[in-house]
Coordinates of C-alpha atoms in Angstrom, one line a residue:
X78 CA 52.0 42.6 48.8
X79 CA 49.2 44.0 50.8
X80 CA 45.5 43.9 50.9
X81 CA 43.4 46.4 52.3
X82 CA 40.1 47.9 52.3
X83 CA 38.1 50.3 52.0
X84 CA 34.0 50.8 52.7
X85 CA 33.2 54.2 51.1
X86 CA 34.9 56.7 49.2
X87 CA 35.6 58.8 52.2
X88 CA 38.0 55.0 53.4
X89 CA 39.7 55.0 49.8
X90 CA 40.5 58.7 50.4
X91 CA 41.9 57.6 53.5
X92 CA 43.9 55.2 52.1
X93 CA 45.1 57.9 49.9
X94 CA 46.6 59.8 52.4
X95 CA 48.4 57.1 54.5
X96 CA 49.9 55.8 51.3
X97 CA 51.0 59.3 50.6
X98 CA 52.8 59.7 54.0
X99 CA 54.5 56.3 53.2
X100 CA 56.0 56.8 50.2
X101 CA 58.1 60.0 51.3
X102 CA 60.0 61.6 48.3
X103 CA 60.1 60.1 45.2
X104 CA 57.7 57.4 43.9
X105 CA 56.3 55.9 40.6
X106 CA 52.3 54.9 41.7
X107 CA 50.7 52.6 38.9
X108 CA 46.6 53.1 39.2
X109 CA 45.0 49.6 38.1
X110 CA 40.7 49.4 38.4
X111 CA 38.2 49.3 35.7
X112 CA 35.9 52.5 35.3
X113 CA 34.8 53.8 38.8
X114 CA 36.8 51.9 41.2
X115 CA 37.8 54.8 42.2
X116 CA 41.3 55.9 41.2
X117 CA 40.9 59.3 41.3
X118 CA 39.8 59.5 44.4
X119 CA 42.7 57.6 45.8
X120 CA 44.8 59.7 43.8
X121 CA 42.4 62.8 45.5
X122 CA 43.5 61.3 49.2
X123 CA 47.1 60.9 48.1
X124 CA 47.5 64.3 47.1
X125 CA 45.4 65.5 50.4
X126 CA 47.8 63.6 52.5
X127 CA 50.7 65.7 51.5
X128 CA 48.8 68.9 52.3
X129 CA 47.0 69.5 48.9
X130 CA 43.4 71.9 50.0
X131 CA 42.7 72.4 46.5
X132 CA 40.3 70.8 44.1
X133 CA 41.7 67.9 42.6
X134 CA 40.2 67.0 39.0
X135 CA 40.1 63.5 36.9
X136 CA 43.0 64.3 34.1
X137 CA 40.3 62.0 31.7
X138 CA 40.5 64.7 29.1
X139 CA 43.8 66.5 29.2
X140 CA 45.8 63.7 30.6
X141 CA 48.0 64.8 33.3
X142 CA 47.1 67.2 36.1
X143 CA 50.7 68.7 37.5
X144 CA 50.3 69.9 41.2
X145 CA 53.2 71.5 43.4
X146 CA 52.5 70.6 47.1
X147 CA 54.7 70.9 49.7
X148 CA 57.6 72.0 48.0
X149 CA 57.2 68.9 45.8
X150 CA 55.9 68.1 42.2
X151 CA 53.3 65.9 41.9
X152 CA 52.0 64.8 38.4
X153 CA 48.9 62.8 38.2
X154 CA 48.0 60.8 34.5
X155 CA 44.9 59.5 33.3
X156 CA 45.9 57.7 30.1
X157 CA 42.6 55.9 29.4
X158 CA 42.0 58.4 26.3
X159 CA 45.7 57.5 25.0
X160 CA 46.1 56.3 21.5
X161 CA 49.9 55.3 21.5
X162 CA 52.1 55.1 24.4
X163 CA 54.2 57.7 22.2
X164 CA 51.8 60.3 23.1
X165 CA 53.9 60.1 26.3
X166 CA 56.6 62.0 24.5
X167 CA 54.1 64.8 23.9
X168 CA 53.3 64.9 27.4
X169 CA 57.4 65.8 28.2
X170 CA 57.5 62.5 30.8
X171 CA 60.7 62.4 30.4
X172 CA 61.2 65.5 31.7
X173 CA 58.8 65.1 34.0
X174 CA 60.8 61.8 35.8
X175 CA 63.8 64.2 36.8
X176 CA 64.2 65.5 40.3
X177 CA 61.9 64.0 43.4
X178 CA 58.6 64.0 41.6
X179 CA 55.4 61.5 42.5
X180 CA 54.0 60.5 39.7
X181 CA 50.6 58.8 39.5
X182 CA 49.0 56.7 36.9
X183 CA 45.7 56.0 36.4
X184 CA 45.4 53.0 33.1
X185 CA 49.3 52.6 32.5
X186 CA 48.4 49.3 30.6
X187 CA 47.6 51.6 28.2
X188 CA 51.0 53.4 28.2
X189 CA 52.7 49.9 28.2
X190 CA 55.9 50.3 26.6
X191 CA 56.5 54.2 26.9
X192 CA 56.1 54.3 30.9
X193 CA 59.1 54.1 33.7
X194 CA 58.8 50.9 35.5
X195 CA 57.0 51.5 38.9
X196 CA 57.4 51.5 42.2
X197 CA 54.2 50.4 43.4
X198 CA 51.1 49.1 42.1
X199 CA 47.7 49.5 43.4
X200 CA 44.9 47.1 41.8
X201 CA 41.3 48.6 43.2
X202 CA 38.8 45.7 42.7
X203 CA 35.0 46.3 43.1
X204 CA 34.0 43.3 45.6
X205 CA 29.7 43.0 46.4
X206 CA 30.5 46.2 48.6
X207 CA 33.1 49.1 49.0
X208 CA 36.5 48.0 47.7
X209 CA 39.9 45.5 47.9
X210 CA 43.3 47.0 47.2
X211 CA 46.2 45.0 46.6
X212 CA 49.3 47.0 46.4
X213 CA 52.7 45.1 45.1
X214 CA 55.9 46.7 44.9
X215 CA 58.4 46.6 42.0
X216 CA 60.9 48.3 43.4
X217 CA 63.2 48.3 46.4
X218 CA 61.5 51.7 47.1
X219 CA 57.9 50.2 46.3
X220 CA 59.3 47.5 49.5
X221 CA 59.8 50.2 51.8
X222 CA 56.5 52.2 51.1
X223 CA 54.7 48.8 51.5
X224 CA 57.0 48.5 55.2
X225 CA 55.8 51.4 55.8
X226 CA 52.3 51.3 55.5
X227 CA 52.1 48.0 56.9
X228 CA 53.5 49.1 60.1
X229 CA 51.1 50.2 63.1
X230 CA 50.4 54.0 63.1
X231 CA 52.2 55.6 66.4
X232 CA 49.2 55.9 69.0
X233 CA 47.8 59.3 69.8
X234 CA 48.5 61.6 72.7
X235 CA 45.3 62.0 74.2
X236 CA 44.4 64.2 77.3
X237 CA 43.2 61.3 79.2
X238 CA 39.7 61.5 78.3
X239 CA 39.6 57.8 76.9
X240 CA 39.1 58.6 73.3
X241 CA 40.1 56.1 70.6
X242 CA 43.3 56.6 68.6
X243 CA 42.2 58.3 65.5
X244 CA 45.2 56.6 63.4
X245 CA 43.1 53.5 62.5
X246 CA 40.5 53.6 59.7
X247 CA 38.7 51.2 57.6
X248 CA 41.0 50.8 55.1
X249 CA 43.0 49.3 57.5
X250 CA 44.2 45.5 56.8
X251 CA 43.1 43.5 60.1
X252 CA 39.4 45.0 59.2
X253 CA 39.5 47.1 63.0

């Protein structure tokens, strides 16, 4: 398990992005956080951190948004309007969890039952300010994104001029 954090948006996008270079190829992302904790734009930062320049839109109403970045598919759920997790059958998941696909679910307690088990969950909680994110794996391959991301981002090459190393944020754990 990890905690980190995050002061504004702009750090949860962040966080985003890291956890996207961490979990590689394929991954199964469960999205836990009551209205406005700000899953999508976690999801936003994920899909930015593999290269993704376009807009990236809350799949509220039509339940999945596919994306195809960097030669990879990328499938991000919103199943807070589901009914039944049998709807999930409409969607074509099944199809969908062939190949080296990230897929990303925002309220997968409501597909309880119909979803593949995941890799990694991410629980946003809404603290007095910004947000706490716990991430727990449930996979061997939810383990090594978590190894991943835990581990100290390789320093930048600077020119000499003295300037910080960019590869620290405010999501980061120790708070620096």
């Amino acid at each position: 398990m990890i905690t980190l954090t995050a002061a504004d948006p702009a750090a949860l996008e962040a966080i985003g992005q890291r956890l996207a270079r961490a979990a590689g190829g394929r991954c199964i992302i469960y999205l836990h956080g009551e209205l406005g904790a700000g899953k999508t734009t976690l999801a936003r930062g994920f899909l930015k951190g593999l290269g993704h320049r376009g807009a990236v839109k809350s799949p509220t109403y039509t339940l999945l948004e596919p994306y195809r970045v960097a030669g990879r598919d990328v499938y991000h759920f919103d199943l807070y309007r589901l009914s039944d997790p049998e709807e999930l059958e409409y969607l074509g998941l099944r199809d969908l969890l062939q190949g080296e696909s990230v897929l990303l679910f925002e309220w997968p307690s409501r597909g309880q039952g119909g979803l593949p088990a995941p890799d990694l969950e991410l629980f946003i909680e809404i603290p007095k300010q910004g947000r706490r994110l716990r991430l727990e794996a449930g996979s061997g391959r939810g383990r090594e994104v978590l190894r991943r991301l835990a581990a100290p981002p390789a320093p930048a090459v600077s020119g000499g001029g003295g300037e910080p190393s960019p590869g620290r944020s405010a999501g980061d754990r120790d708070g620096s």
